[in-house]
Short mmCIF file of C-alpha atoms and ligand atoms in Angstrom, two decimals:
data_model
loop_
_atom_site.label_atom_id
_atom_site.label_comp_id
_atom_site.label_asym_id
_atom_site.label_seq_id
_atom_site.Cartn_x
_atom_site.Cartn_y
_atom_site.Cartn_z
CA UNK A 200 104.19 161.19 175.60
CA UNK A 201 105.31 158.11 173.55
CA UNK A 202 102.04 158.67 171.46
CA UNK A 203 103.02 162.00 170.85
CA UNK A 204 106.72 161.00 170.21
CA UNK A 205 105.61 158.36 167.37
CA UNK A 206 103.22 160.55 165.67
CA UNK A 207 106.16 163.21 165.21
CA UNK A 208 108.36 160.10 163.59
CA UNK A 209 105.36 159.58 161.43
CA UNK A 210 105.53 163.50 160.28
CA UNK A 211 108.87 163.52 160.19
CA UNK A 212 108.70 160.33 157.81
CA UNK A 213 105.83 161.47 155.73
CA UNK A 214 107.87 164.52 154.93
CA UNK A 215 110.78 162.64 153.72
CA UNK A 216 109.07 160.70 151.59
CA UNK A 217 107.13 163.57 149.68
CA UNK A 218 110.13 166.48 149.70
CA UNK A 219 112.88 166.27 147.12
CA UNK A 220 115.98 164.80 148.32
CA UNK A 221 119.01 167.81 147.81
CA UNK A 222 121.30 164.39 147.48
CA UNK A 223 120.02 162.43 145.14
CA UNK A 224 121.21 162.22 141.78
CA UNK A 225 120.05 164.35 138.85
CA UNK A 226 119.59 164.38 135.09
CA UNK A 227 120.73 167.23 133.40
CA UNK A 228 118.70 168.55 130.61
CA UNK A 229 119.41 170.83 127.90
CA UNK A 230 117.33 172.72 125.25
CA UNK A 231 119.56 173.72 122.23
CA UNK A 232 117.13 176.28 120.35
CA UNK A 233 118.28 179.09 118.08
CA UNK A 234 118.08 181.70 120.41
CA UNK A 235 119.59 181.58 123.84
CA UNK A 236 116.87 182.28 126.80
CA UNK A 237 114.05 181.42 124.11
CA UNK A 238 111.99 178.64 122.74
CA UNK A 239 111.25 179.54 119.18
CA UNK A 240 109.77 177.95 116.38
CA UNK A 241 112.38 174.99 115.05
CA UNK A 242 113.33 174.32 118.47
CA UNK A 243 113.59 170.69 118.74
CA UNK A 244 117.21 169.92 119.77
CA UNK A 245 117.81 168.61 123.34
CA UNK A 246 120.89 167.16 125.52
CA UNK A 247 120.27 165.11 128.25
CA UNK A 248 122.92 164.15 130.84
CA UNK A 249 123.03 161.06 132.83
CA UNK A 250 124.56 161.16 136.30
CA UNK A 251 127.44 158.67 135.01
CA UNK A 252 127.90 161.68 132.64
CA UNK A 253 126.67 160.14 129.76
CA UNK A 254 125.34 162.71 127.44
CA UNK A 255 122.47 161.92 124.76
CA UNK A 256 121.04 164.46 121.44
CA UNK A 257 118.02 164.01 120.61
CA UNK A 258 116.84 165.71 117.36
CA UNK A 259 119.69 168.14 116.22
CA UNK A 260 117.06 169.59 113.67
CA UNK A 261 118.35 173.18 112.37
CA UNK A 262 119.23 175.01 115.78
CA UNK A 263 122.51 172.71 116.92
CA UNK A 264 125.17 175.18 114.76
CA UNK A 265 127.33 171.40 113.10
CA UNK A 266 129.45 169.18 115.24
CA UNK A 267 131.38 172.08 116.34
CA UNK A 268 128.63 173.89 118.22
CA UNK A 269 130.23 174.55 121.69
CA UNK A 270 126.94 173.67 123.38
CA UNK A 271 127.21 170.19 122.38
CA UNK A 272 130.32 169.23 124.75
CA UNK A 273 130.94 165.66 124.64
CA UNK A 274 127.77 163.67 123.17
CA UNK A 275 127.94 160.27 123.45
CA UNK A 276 124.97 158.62 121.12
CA UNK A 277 122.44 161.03 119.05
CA UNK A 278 118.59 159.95 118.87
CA UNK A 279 116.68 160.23 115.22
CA UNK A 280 112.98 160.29 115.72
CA UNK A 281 112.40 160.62 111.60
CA UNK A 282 113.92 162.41 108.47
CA UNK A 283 112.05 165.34 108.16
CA UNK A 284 114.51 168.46 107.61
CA UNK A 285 113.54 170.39 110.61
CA UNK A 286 114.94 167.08 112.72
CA UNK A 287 117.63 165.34 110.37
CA UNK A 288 118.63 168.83 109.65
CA UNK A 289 118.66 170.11 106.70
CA UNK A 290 119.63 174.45 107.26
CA UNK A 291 121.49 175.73 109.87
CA UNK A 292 122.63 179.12 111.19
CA UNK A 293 125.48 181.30 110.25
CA UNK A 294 126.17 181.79 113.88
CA UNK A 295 124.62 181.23 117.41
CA UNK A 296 121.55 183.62 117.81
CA UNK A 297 121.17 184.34 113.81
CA UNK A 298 118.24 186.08 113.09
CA UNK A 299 115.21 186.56 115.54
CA UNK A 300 113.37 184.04 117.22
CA UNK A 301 110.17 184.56 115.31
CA UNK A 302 112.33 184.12 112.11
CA UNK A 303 115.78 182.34 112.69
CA UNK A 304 118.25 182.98 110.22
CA UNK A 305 119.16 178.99 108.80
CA UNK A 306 120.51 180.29 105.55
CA UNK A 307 123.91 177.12 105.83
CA UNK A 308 122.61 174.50 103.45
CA UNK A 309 123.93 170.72 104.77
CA UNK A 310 122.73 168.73 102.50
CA UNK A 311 122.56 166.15 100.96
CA UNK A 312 124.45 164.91 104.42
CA UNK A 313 122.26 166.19 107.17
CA UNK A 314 123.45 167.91 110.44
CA UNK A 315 122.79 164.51 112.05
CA UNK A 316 125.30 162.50 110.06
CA UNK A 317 128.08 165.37 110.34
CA UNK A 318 127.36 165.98 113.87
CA UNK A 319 127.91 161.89 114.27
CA UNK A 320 130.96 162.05 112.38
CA UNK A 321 132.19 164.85 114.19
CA UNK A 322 131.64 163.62 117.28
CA UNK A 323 131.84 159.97 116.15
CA UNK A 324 128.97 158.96 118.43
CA UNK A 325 126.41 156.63 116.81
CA UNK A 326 122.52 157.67 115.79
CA UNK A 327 120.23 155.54 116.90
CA UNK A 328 117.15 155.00 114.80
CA UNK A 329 114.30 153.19 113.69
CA UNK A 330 112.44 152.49 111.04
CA UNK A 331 114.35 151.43 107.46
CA UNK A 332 116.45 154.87 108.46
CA UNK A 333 119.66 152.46 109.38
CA UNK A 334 120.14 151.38 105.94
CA UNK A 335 119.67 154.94 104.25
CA UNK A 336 122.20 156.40 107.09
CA UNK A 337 124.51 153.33 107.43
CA UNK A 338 125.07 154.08 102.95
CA UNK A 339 125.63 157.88 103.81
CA UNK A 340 128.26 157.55 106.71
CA UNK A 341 130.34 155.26 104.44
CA UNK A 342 129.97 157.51 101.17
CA UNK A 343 131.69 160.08 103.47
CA UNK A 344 134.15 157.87 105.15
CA UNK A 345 133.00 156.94 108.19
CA UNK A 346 132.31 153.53 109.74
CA UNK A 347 128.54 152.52 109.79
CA UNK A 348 129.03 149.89 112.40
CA UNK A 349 129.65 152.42 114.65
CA UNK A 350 127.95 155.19 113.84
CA UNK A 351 124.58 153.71 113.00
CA UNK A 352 122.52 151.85 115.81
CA UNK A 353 119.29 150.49 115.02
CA UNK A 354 116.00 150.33 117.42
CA UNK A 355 113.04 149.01 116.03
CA UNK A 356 110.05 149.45 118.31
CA UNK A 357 110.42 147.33 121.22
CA UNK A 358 114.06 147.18 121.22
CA UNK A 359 116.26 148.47 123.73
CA UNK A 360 120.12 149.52 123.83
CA UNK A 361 122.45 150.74 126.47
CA UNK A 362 124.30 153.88 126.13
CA UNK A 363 126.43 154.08 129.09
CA UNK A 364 123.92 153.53 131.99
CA UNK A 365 120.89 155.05 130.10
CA UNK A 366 118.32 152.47 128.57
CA UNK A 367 117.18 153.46 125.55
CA UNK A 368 114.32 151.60 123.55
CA UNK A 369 112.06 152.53 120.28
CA UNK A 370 108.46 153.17 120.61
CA UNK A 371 105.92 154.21 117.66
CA UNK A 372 105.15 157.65 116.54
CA UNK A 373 102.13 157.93 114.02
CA UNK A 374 103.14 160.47 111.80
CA UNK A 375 105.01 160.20 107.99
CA UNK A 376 108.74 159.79 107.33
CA UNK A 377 109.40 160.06 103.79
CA UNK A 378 112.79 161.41 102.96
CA UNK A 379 113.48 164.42 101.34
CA UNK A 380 115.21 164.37 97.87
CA UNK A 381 117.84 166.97 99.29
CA UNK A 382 119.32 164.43 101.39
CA UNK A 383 119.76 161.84 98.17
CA UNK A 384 123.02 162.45 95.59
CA UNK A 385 121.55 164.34 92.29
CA UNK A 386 121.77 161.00 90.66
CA UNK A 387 119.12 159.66 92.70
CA UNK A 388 117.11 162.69 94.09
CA UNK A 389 116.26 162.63 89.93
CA UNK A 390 113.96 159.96 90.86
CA UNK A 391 111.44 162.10 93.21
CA UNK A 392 110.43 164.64 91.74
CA UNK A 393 107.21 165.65 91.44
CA UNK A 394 106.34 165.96 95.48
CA UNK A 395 107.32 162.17 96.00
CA UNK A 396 109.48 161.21 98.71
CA UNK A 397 112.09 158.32 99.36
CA UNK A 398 110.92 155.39 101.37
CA UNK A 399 112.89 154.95 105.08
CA UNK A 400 110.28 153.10 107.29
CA UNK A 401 109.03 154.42 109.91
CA UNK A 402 108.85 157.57 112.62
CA UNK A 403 109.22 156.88 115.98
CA UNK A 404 109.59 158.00 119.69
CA UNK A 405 111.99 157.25 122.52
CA UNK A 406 111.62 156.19 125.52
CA UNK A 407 115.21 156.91 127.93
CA UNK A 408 115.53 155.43 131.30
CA UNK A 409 118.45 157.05 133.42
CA UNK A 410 120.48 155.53 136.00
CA UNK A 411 118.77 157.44 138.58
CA UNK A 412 115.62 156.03 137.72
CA UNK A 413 113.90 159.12 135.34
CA UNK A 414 111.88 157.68 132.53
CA UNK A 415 111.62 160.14 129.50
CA UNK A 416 109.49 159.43 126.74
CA UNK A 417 110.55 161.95 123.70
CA UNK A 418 107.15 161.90 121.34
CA UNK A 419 108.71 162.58 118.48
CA UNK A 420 106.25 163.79 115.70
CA UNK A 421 102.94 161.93 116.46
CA UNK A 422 99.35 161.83 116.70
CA UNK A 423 97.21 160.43 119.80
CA UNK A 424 98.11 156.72 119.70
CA UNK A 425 97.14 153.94 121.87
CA UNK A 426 100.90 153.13 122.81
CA UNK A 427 100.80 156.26 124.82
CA UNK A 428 98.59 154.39 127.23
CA UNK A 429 99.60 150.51 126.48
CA UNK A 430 103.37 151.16 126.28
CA UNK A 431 105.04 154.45 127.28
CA UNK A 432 102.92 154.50 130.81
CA UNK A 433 101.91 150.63 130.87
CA UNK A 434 105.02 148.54 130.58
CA UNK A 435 107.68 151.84 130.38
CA UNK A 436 106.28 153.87 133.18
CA UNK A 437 107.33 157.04 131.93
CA UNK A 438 107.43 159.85 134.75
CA UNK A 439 108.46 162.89 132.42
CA UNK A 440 107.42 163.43 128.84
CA UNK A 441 108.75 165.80 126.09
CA UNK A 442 105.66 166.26 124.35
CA UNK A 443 105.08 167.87 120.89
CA UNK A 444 102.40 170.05 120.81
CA UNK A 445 102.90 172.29 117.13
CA UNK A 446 99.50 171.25 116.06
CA UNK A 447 97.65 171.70 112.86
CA UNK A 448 98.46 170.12 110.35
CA UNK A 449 101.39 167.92 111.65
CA UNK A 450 100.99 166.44 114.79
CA UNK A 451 99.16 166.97 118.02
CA UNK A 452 98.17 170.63 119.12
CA UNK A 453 98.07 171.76 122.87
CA UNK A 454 94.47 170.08 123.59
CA UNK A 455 95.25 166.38 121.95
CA UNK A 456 98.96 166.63 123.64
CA UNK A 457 97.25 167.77 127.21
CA UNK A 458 94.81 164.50 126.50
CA UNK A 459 98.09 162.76 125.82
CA UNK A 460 99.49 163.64 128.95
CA UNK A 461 96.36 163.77 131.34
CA UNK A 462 95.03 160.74 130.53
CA UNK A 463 97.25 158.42 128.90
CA UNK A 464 100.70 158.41 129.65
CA UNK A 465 100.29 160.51 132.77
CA UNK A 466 103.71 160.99 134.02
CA UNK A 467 104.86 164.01 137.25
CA UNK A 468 105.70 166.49 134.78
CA UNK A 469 106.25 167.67 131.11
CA UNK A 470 108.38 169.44 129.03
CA UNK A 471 106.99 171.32 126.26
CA UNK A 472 108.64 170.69 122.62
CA UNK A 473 108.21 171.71 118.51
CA UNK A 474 105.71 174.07 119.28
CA UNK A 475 106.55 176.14 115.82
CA UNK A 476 105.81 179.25 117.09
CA UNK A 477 108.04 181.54 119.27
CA UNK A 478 106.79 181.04 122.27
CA UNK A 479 108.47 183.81 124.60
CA UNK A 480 109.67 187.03 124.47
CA UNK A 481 112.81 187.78 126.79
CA UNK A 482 112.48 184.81 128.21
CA UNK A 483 108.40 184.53 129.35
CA UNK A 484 105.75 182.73 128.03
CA UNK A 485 103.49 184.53 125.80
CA UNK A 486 100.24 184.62 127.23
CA UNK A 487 98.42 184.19 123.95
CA UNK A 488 101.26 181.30 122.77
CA UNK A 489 99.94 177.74 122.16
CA UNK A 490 102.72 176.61 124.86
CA UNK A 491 101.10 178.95 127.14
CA UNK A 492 97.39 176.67 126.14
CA UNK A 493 98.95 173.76 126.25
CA UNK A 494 100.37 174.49 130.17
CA UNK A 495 97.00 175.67 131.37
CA UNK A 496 95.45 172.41 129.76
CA UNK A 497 97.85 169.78 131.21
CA UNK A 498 97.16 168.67 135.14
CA UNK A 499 101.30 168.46 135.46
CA UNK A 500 103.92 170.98 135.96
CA UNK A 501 104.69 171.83 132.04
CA UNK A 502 108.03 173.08 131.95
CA UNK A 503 109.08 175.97 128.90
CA UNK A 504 112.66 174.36 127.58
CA UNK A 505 114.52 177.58 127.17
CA UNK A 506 117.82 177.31 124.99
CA UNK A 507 120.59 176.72 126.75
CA UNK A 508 119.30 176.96 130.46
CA UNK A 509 119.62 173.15 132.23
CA UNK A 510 116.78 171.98 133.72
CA UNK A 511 117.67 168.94 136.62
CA UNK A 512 115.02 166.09 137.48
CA UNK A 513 115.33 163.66 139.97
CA UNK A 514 114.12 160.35 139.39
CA UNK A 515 110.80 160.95 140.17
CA UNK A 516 110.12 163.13 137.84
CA UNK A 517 110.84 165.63 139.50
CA UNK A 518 112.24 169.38 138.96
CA UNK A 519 114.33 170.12 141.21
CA UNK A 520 116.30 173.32 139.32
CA UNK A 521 116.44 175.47 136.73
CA UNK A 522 112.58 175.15 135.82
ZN1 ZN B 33 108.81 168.01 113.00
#
């Protein structure tokens, strides 16, 4: 009877230690695409929510609608992975849902300033970046009258800041970074033509670790690189990854981002990002869709970021709604 009595505490035990606890605390995390229900081609945008309620964009690109997008809310510090247009921002839309999702309407020029810098000065919460970016950025908050030591946070990889309760630290992306010449006054833009490109250091990644314990490493653009393996799993431990997986001739397609994810940085689950395609109709994965490759390649729980529907992870990992 005893024996029988401790092997049911064992079961019982075992079972709380593998099944999600309804309790625990959760980060919240939010696609912004250009289409609600969808994840079309620029999506790149992405809120995440700390259980402290600190809230973090990473990569406003072309789908957040300016600093007075509703979905935005109260944003506390805005992540730069590089200063390509479709992530500094350099169209947006007329209006929320503009166009189709195969072909979003982004016909609101913002340069030279960027949607990141007016979204920061809107919301006057600072971009953190990498790179030489901090210099470029820190010059193009003051020409429009902001304050640069508050708006401009640098991370060079393996640095680390605090925003709120959320870690965040710089890791390398292998990929380009030159600026445009519509983000540079006419005066200087003068001084690229020809297909050259500004100078701002280079692209990176995050990686985010939340007060409940969630470790999020955000790829930015990037090839296969050993830091996946060395850094982001060995010394960060990341357990979720937002992985970008748009492929030829950018970055890494769906096979080289499910290598990525199976065998280097190998965290519980993924999210799928930049996938420049649109990826669902009414809300499903297209079976044919590079997203849809990419799920069916990776040995995790890939997870379709869908504009405006919150996703919650626990710690772990973990899904534990709105996936
Ligand atoms: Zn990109």
């Amino acid at each position: 009877m005893t024996k029988l009595l401790i092997a049911i505490a064992a079961l019982a035990l075992a079972a709380c230690a593998t099944a999600p606890d309804p309790q625990s605390p959760k980060v919240k995390i939010t696609p912004l695409g250009s289409h609600d229900g969808e994840f079309c081609p620029l999506d790149r945008a992405i809120v995440f929510e700390d259980p402290d309620g600190t809230r973090i964009l990473y990569d406003a690109g072309r789908t957040v609608r300016g600093p007075n997008d509703p979905r935005l809310g109260k944003i506390d510090a805005i992540l730069l992975s590089h200063v390509h247009g479709d992530h500094l921002g350099d169209l947006i839309q007329p209006s929320a849902n503009a166009g189709t999702c195969p072909k979003p309407d982004f016909s609101v020029n913002v340069t030279p300033n960027s949607n990141m810098v007016n979204i920061s000065l809107g919301k006057q919460a600072p971009m953190i970046v990498g790179g030489e970016m901090g210099s470029f950025l820190s010059a193009k908050v003051s020409s429009l009258g902001g304050d640069p030591g508050k708006l401009v946070r640098l991370v060079r990889y393996g640095a680390q800041t605090m925003v709120g309760k959320v870690m965040v630290a710089g890791v390398p992306a292998v990929h380009s970074n030159g600026l445009p010449a519509a983000f540079l006054p006419p005066e200087q833009a003068k001084l690229y033509a020809g297909g050259l490109t500004a100078y701002v250091g280079e692209p990176g990644g995050f990686v985010l670790r939340f007060s409940n314990g969630l470790t999020v490493y955000l790829s930015g653009d990037t090839g296969i690189t050993a830091e996946q393996d060395l850094l982001v799993r060995g010394y960060y431990k990341a357990n979720l990854v937002v992985m970008n997986i748009g492929g030829f001739p950018f970055t890494t397609g769906p096979d080289e981002a499910a290598y990525v994810v199976n065998s280097l940085v190998r965290p519980a689950a993924v999210i799928a990002s930049h996938a420049n395609e649109p990826a669902t109709v009414g809300g499903k994965l297209s079976p044919t869709s590079r997203t849809a490759a990419f799920q069916k390649a990776a040995k995790m729980p890939v997870h379709v970021p869908l504009s405006g529907k919150t996703m919650e992870f626990d710690g772990s990992g973990r899904c534990t709604a709105g996936c």
